Coordinates of C-alpha atoms and ligand atoms in Angstrom, one line a residue:
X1 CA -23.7 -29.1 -1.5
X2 CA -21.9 -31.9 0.4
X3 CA -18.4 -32.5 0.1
X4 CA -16.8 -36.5 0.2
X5 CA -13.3 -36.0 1.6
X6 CA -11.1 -39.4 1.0
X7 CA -8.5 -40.7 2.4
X8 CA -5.5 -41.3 -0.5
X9 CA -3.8 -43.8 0.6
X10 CA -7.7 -46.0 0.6
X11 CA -9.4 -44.0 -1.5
X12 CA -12.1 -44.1 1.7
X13 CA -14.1 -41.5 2.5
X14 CA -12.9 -40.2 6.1
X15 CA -15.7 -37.2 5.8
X16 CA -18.8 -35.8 4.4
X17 CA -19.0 -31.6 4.8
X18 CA -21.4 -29.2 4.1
X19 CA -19.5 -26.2 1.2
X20 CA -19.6 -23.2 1.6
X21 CA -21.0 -20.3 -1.2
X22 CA -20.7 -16.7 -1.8
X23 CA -23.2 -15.9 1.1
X24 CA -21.0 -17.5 3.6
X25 CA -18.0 -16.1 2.4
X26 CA -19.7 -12.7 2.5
X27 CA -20.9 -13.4 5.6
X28 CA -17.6 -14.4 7.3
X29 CA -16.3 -11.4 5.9
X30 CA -18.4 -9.5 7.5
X31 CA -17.6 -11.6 10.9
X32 CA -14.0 -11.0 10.5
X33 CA -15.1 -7.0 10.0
X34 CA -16.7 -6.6 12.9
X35 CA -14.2 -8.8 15.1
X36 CA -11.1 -6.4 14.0
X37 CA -11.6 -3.4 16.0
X38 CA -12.0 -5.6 19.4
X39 CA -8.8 -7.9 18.1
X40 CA -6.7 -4.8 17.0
X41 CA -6.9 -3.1 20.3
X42 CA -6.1 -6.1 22.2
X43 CA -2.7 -5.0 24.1
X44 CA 0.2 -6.3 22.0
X45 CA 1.4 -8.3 25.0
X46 CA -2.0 -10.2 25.6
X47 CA -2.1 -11.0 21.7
X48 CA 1.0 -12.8 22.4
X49 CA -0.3 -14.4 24.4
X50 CA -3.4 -16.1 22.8
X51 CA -1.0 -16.6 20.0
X52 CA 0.9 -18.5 22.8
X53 CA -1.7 -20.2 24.2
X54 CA -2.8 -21.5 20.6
X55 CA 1.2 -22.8 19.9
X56 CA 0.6 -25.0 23.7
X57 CA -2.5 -26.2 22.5
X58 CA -1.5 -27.3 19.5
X59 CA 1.4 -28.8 20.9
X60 CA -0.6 -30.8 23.2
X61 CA -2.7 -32.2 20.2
X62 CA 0.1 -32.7 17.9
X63 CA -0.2 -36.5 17.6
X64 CA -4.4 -35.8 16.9
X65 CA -3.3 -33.2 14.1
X66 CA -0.6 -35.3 13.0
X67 CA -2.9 -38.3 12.1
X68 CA -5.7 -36.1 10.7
X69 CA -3.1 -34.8 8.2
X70 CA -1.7 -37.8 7.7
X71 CA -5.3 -39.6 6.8
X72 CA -5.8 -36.7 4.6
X73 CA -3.3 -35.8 3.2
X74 CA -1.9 -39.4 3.2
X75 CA 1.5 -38.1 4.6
X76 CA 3.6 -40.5 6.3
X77 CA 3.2 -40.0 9.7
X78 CA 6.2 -39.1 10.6
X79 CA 6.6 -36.2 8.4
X80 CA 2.9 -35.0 9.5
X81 CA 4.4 -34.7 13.0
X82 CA 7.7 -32.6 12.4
X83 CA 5.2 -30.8 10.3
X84 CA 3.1 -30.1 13.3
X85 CA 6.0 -29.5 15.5
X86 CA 6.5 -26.7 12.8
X87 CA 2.5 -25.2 13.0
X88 CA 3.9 -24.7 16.9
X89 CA 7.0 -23.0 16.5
X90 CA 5.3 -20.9 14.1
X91 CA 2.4 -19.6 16.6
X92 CA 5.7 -19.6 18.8
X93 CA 7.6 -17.7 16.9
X94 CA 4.8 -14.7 16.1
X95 CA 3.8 -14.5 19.5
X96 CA 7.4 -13.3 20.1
X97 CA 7.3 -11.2 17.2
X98 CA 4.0 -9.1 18.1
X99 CA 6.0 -7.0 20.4
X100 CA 8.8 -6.2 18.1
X101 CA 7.6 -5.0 14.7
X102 CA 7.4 -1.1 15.0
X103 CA 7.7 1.9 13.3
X104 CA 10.4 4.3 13.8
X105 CA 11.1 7.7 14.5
X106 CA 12.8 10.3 11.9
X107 CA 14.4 13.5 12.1
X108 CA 12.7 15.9 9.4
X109 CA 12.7 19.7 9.1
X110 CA 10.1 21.7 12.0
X111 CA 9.1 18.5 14.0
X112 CA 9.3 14.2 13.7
X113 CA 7.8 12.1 11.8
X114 CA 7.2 8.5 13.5
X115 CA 5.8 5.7 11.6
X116 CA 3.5 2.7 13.0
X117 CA 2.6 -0.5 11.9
X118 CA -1.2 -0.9 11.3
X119 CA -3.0 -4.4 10.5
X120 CA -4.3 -3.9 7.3
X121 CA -7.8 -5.3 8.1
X122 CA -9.7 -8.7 7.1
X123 CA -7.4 -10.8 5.2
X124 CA -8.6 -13.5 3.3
X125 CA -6.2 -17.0 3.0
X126 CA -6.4 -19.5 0.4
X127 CA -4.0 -22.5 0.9
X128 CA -3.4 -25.6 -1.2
X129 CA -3.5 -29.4 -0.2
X130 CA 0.0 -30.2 -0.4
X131 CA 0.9 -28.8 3.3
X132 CA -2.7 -27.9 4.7
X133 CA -1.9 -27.0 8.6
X134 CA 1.6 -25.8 7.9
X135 CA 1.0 -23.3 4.5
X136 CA -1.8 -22.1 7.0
X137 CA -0.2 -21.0 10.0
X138 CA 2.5 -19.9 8.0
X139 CA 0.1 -16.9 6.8
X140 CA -2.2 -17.3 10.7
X141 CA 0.7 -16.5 12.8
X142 CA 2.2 -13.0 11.0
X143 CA -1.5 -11.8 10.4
X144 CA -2.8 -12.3 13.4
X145 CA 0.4 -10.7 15.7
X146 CA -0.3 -7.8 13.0
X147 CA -4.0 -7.5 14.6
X148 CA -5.4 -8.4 11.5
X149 CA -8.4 -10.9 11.2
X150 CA -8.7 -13.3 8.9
X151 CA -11.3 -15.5 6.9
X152 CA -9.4 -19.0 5.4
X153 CA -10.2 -20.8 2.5
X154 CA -8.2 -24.4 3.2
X155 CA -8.0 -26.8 -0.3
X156 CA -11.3 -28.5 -0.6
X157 CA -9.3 -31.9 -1.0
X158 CA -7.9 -31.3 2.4
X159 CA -10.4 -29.6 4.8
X160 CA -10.0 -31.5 8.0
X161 CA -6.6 -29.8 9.6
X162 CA -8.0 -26.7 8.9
X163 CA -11.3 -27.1 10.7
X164 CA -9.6 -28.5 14.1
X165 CA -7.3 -25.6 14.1
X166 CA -10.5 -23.5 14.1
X167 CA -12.0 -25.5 17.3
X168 CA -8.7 -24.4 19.3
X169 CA -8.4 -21.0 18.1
X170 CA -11.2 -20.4 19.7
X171 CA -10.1 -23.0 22.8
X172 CA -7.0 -20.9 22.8
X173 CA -9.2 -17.7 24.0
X174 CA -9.1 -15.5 20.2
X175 CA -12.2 -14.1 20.2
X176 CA -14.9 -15.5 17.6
X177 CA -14.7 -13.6 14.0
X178 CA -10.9 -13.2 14.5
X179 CA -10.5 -16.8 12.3
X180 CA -13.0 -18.1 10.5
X181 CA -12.3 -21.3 8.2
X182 CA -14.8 -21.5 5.3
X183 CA -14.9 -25.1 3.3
X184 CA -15.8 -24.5 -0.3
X185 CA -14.6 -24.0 -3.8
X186 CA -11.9 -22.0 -5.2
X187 CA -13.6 -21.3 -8.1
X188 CA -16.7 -19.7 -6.2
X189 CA -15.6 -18.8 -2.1
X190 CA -11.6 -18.1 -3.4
X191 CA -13.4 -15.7 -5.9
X192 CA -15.5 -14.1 -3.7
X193 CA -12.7 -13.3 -0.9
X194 CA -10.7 -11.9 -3.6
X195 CA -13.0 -10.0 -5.1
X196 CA -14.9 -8.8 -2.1
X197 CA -14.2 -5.5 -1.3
X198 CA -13.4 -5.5 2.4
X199 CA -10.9 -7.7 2.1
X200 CA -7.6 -6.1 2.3
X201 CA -5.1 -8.7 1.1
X202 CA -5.3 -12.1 -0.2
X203 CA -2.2 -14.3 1.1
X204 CA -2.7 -17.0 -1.7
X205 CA -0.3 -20.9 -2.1
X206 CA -0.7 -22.6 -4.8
X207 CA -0.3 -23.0 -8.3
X208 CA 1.1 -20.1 -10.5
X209 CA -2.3 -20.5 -13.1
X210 CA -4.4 -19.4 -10.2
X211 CA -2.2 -17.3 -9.0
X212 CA -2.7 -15.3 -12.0
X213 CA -6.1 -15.1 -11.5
X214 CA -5.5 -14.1 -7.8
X215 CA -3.4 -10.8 -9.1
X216 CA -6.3 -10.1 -11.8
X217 CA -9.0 -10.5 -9.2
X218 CA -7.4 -8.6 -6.8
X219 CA -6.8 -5.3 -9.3
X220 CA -10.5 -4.8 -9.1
X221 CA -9.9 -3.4 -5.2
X222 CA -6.5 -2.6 -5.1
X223 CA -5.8 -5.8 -2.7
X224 CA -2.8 -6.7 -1.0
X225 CA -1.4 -10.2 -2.3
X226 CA 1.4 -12.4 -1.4
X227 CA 1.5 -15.4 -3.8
X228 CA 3.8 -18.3 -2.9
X229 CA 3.5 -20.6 -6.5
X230 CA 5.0 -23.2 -8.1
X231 CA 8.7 -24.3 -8.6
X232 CA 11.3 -26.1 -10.7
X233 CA 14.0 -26.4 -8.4
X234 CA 17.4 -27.3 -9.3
X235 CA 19.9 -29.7 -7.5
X236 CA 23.2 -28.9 -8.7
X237 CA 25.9 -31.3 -8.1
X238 CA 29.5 -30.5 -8.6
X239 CA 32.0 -33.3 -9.0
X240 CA 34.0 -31.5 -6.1
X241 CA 31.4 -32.7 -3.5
X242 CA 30.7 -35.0 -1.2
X243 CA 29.1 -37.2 -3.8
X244 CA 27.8 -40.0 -1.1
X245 CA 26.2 -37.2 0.6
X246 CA 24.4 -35.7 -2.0
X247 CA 23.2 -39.3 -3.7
X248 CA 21.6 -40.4 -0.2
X249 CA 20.0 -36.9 0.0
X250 CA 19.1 -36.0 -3.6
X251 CA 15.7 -38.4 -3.6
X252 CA 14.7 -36.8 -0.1
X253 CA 15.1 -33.4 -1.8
X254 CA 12.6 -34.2 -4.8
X255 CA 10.3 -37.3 -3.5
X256 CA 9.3 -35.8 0.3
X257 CA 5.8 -35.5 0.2
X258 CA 5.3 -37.9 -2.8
X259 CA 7.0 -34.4 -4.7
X260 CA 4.0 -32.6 -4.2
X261 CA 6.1 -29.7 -3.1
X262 CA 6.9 -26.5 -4.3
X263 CA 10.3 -26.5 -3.2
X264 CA 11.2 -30.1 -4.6
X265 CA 14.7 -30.0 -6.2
X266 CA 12.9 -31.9 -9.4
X267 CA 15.8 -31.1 -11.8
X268 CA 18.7 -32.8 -10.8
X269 CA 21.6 -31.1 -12.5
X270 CA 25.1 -33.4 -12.5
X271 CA 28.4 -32.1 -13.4
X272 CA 29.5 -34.6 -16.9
X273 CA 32.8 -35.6 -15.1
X274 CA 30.6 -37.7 -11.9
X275 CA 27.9 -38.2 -14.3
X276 CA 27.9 -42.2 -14.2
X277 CA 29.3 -42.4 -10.8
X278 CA 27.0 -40.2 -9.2
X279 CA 23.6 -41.2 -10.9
X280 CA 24.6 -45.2 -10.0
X281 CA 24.1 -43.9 -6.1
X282 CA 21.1 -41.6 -6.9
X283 CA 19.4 -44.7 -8.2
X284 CA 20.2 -46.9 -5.6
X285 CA 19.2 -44.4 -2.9
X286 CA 16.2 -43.8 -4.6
X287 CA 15.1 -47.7 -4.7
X288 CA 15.8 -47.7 -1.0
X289 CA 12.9 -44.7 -0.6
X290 CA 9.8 -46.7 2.1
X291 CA 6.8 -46.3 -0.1
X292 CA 3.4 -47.3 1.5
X293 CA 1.1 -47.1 4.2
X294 CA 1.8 -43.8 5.6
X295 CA 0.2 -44.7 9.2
X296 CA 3.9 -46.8 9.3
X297 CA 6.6 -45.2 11.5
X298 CA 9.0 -45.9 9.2
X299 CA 7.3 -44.8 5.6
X300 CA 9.1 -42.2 3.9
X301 CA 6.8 -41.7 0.6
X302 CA 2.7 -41.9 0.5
X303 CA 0.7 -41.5 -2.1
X304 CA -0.2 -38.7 -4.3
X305 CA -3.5 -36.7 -3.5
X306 CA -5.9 -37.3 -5.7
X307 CA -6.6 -40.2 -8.7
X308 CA -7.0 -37.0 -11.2
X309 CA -3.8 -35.5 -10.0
X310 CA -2.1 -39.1 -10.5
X311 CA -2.9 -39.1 -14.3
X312 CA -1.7 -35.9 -14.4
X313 CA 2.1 -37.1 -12.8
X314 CA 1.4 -40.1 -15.3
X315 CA 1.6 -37.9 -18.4
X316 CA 5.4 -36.6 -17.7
X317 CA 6.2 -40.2 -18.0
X318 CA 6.5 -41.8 -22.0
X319 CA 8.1 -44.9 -22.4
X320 CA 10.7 -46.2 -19.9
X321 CA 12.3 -44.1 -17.6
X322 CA 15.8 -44.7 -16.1
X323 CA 14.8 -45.9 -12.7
X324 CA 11.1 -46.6 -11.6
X325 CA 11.2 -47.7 -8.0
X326 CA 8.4 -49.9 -6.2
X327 CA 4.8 -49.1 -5.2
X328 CA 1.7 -50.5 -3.6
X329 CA -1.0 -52.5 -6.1
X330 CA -3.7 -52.1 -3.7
X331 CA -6.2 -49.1 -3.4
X332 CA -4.8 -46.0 -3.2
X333 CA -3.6 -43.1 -5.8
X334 CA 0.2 -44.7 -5.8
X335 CA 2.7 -43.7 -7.5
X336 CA 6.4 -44.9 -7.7
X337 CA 9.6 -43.2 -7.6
X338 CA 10.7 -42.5 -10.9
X339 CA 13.8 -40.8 -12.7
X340 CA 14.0 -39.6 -16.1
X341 CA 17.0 -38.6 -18.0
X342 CA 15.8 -35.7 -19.6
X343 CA 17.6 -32.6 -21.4
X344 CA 16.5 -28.7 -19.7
X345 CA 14.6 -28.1 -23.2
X346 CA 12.0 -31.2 -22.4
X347 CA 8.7 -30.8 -20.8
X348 CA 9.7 -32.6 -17.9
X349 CA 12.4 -30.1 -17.2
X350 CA 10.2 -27.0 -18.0
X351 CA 7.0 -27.9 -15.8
X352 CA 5.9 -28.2 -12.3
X353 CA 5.5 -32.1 -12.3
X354 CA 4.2 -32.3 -8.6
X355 CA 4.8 -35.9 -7.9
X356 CA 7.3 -38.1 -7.4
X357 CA 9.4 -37.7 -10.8
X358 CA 12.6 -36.2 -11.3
X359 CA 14.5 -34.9 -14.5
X360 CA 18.1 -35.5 -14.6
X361 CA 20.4 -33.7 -16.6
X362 CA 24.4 -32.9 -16.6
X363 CA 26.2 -30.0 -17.4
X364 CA 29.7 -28.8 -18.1
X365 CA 31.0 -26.4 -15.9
X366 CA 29.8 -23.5 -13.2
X367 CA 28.4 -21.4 -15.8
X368 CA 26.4 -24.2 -17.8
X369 CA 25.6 -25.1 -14.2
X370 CA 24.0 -21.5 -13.2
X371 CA 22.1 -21.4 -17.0
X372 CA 20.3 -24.6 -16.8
X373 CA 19.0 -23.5 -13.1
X374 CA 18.4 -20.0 -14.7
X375 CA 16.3 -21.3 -17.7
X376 CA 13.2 -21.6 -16.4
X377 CA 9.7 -19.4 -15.5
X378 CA 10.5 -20.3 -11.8
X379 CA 12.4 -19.1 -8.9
X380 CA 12.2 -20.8 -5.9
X381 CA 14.5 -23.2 -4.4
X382 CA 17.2 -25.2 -5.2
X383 CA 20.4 -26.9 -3.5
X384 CA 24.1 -26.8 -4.4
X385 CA 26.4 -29.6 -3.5
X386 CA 30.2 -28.8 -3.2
X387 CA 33.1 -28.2 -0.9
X388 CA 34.0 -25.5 -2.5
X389 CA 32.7 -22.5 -0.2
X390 CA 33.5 -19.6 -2.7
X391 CA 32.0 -21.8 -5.8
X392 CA 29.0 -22.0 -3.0
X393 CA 28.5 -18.7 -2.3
X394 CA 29.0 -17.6 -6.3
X395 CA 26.4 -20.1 -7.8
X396 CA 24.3 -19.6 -5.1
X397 CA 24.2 -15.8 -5.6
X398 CA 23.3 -16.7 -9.6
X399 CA 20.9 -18.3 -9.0
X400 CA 17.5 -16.5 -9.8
X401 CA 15.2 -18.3 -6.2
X402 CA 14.2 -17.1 -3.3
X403 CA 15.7 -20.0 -1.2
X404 CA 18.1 -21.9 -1.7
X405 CA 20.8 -24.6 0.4
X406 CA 24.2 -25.7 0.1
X407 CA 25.3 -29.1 1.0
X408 CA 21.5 -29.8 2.4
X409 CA 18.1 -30.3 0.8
X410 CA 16.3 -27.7 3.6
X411 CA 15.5 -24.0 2.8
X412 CA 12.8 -23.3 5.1
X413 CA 13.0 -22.6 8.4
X414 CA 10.6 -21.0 10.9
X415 CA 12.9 -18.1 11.3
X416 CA 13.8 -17.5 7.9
X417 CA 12.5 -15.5 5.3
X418 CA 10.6 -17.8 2.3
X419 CA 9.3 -16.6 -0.9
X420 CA 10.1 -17.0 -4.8
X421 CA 11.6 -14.7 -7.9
X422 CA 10.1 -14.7 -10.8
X423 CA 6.7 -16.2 -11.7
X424 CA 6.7 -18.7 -8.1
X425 CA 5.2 -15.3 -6.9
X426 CA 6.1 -13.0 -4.6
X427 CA 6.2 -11.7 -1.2
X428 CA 7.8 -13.2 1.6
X429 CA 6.3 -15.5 4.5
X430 CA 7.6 -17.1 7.6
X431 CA 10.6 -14.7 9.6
X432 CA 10.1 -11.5 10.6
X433 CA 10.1 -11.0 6.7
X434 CA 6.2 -12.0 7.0
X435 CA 4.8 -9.3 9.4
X436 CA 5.7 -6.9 6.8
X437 CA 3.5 -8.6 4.3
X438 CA 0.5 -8.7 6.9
X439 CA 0.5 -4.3 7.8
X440 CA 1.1 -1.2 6.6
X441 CA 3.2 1.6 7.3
X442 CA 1.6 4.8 8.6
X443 CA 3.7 7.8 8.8
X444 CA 3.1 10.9 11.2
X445 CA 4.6 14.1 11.2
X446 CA 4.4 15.9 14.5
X447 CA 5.1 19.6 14.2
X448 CA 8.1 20.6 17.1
X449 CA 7.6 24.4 16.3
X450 CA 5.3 27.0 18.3
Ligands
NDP1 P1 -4.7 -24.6 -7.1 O1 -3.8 -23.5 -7.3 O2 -5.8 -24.8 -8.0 O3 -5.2 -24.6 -5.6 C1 -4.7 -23.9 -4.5 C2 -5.8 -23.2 -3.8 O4 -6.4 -22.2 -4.6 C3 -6.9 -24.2 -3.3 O5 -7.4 -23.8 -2.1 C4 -8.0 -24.0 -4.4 O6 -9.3 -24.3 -4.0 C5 -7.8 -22.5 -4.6 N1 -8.4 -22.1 -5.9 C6 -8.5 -22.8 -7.1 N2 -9.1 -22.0 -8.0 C7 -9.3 -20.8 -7.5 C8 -9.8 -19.6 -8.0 N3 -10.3 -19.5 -9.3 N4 -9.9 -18.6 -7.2 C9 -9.5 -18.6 -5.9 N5 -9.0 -19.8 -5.4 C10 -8.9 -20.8 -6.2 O7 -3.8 -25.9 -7.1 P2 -4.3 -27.4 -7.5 O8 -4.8 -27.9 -6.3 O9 -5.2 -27.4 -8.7 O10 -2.9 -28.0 -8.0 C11 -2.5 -27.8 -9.3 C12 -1.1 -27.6 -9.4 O11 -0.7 -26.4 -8.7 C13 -0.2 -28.7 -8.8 O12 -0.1 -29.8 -9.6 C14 1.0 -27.9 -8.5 O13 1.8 -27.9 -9.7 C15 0.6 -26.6 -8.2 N6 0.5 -26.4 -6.7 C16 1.5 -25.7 -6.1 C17 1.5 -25.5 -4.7 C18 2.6 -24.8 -4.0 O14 2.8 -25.2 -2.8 N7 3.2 -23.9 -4.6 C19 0.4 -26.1 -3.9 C20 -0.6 -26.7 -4.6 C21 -0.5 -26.9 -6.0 P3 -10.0 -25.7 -4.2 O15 -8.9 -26.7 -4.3 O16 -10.8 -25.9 -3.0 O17 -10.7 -25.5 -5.4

């Protein structure tokens, strides 16, 4: 079966692919088995360096990935770059880290016991279409310094960053096997890499439905998984902050990537006191969001994925919202910028919208503050806007994510550990948090006595 990829922002077809079915998943599992013992003995220092060499190489065709991304995705270009400066730092960033995740040694009655990190064996990655390259070398980078090897299932919307990255993997010097990038469905090559017995862990992004399915699937063998699902992040702003500062921010915070991001801050909580003050700037900085042609340096918002995923957005808007902002009228799945006033109880407030809506609803004080962020399924992200740095520290310790940022819209970094509580899964990915994720601990006891 062939596979039309489009371009969003045309609605063009940019490529025509062959998919992939159960006996190429099998067999790329079976790639990826025999490539593991070559790729686990490889000397920890001369992994780093492939891993190196792959971070230069990407580097030097950032501005190629950037604009396949972009085309794909339909991504303003400028965010598809920083976004491919990131893919480097991340290859980077594990090749430093290969060297410095070990065991330890302890002390125990008649001898020592020392423990060793060991790659847990073919790993199978299944990413979404919302950040193709980046969600992938976010799981790449700690599984392969772990001398694990890998089979990756990129979004069948959004094949094409996936596949180049393959090309200089294997231009970087990792042997063949190590990465292999299968294009197919979720529903039939997902399946079979989570069901297939020799693979060890599924390290799965995407929504929390089929994130459920990943845990049942993966019960069958006992797998591994790290799930990184959806959110419904708050943006809590407190009429002690800088209120300027958090109006320009707050649409950046829910309307990056058209929304279609797990960490957007799509509940926008205002204390009652700044209410009115605060939501007149919110809506002017939000008309002043650049919507259109992402190949334009200076676009800020593209358009959403896909024409069925549009409808989808649609349906969280009935009747007229407070603020809809511009859009294109030519083809492309475009959506505007839209704000809804919205109580925490409403659907809009409750699900994962994943587009460029946000709910916006006040509250009283701290503690109506930290229960409307609470009262939800998720636990992601979320930002806190005050100059209060004990009132900072407090809420942000309340509240049930795994990231969250005070005074700034940006909770994941390269270094730092990213994950979610509650049903946006579990696990951790990017820091050395990662590597854990991506091995297991082997204890052995060595007898001292006789
Ligand atoms: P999915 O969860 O369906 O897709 C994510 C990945 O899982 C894709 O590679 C997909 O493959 C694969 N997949 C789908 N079904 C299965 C399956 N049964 N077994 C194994 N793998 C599977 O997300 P959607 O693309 O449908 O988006 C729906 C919603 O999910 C969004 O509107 C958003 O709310 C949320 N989402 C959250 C993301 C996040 O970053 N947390 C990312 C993407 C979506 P394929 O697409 O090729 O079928």
């Amino acid at each position: 079966m062939t596979l039309t990829v489009l371009n969003p922002a045309t609605e063009e077809p940019i490529a025509e692919l062959e998919q992939a079915g159960v006996e190429e998943a099998d067999e790329a599992v079976t790639r990826a088995r025999e490539a593991l013992p070559g790729w686990r003995a490889v000397a920890p220092a001369d992994r780093a360096r492939l891993l190196r060499r792959l971070a230069a190489l990407v580097e030097e065709h950032a501005e190629e990935l950037a604009l396949i991304e972009s085309q794909n995705v339909g991504k303003p270009i400028s965010g598809a770059r920083a976004e491919v400066g990131m893919v480097a730092q991340v290859f980077h960033f594990y090749a430093g880290a290969v060297d410095k995740h070990y065991g330890e040694t302890i002390p125990v009655a008649g001898g020592v016991a020392a423990t060793f990190r060991e790659p847990l064996g073919v790993v199978g990655l299944i990413v979404p279409w919302n950040f193709p390259l980046n969600i992938s070398s976010w799981k790449l980078g700690p599984a392969l310094a772990c001398g694990n090897t890998v089979v990756l299932k990129p979004a069948e919307l959004t094949p094409l960053s996936a596949l180049r990255l393959a090309e200089l993997v294997l231009e970087a010097g990792i042997p063949g096997g190590v990465v292999t990038v299968l294009v197919g469905k979720g529903s039939v090559v997902g399946q079979r890499l989570i069901e297939h017995p020799d693979v060890a862990k599924i390290g799965f992004t995407g929504s929390t439905e089929v994130g459920r399915l990943v845990m049942q699937g993966a019960a069958g063998t006992i797998k591994r998984v790290t799930l990184e699902l959806g959110g419904k992040s708050a943006n809590v702003i407190f009429e002690d902050a800088d209120l300027e500062r958090a109006a320009a921010a707050a649409p950046y915070g829910v309307f990056d990537n058209a929304g279609q991001d797990c960490c957007a801050r799509s509940r926008v909580l205002i204390q009652e006191s700044v209410y009115d003050r605060f939501l007149d700037m919110f809506v002017e900085a939000t008309r002043r969001v650049k919507v259109g042609d992402p190949a334009r340096e200076d676009t800020e918002m593209g358009p959403l994925i896909s024409a069925q995923h549009r409808e989808t957005v649609a349906s969280f808007v009935d009747g007229e919202p407070l603020f809809r902002g511009d859009a294109p009228d030519a083809p492309g799945f475009w959506f505007p910028c839209t704000l809804v006033e919205a109580t925490n109880e409403d659907r809009i407030a409750r699900e994962e919208v994943f587009g460029p809506v946000a709910a916006v609803i006040p509250f009283r004080d701290e503690a109506d503050a930290i229960r409307i962020a609470n009262d939800t399924p998720y636990g992601l992200s979320g930002s806190i806007w005050t100059r209060d740095g004990g009132r900072a520290l407090r809420v942000a310790r309340a509240i049930e994510t795994g990231v969250l940022s005070v005074n700034s819209n940006s909770s994941v970094r390269v270094q730092t550990p990213f994950g979610g509580f509650k049903q946006s899964g579990f696990g951790r990915e990017l820091g050395m948090q990662a590597l854990d994720g991506y091995s297991e601990v082997k204890s052995i006891f060595i007898s001292t006595e006789g």
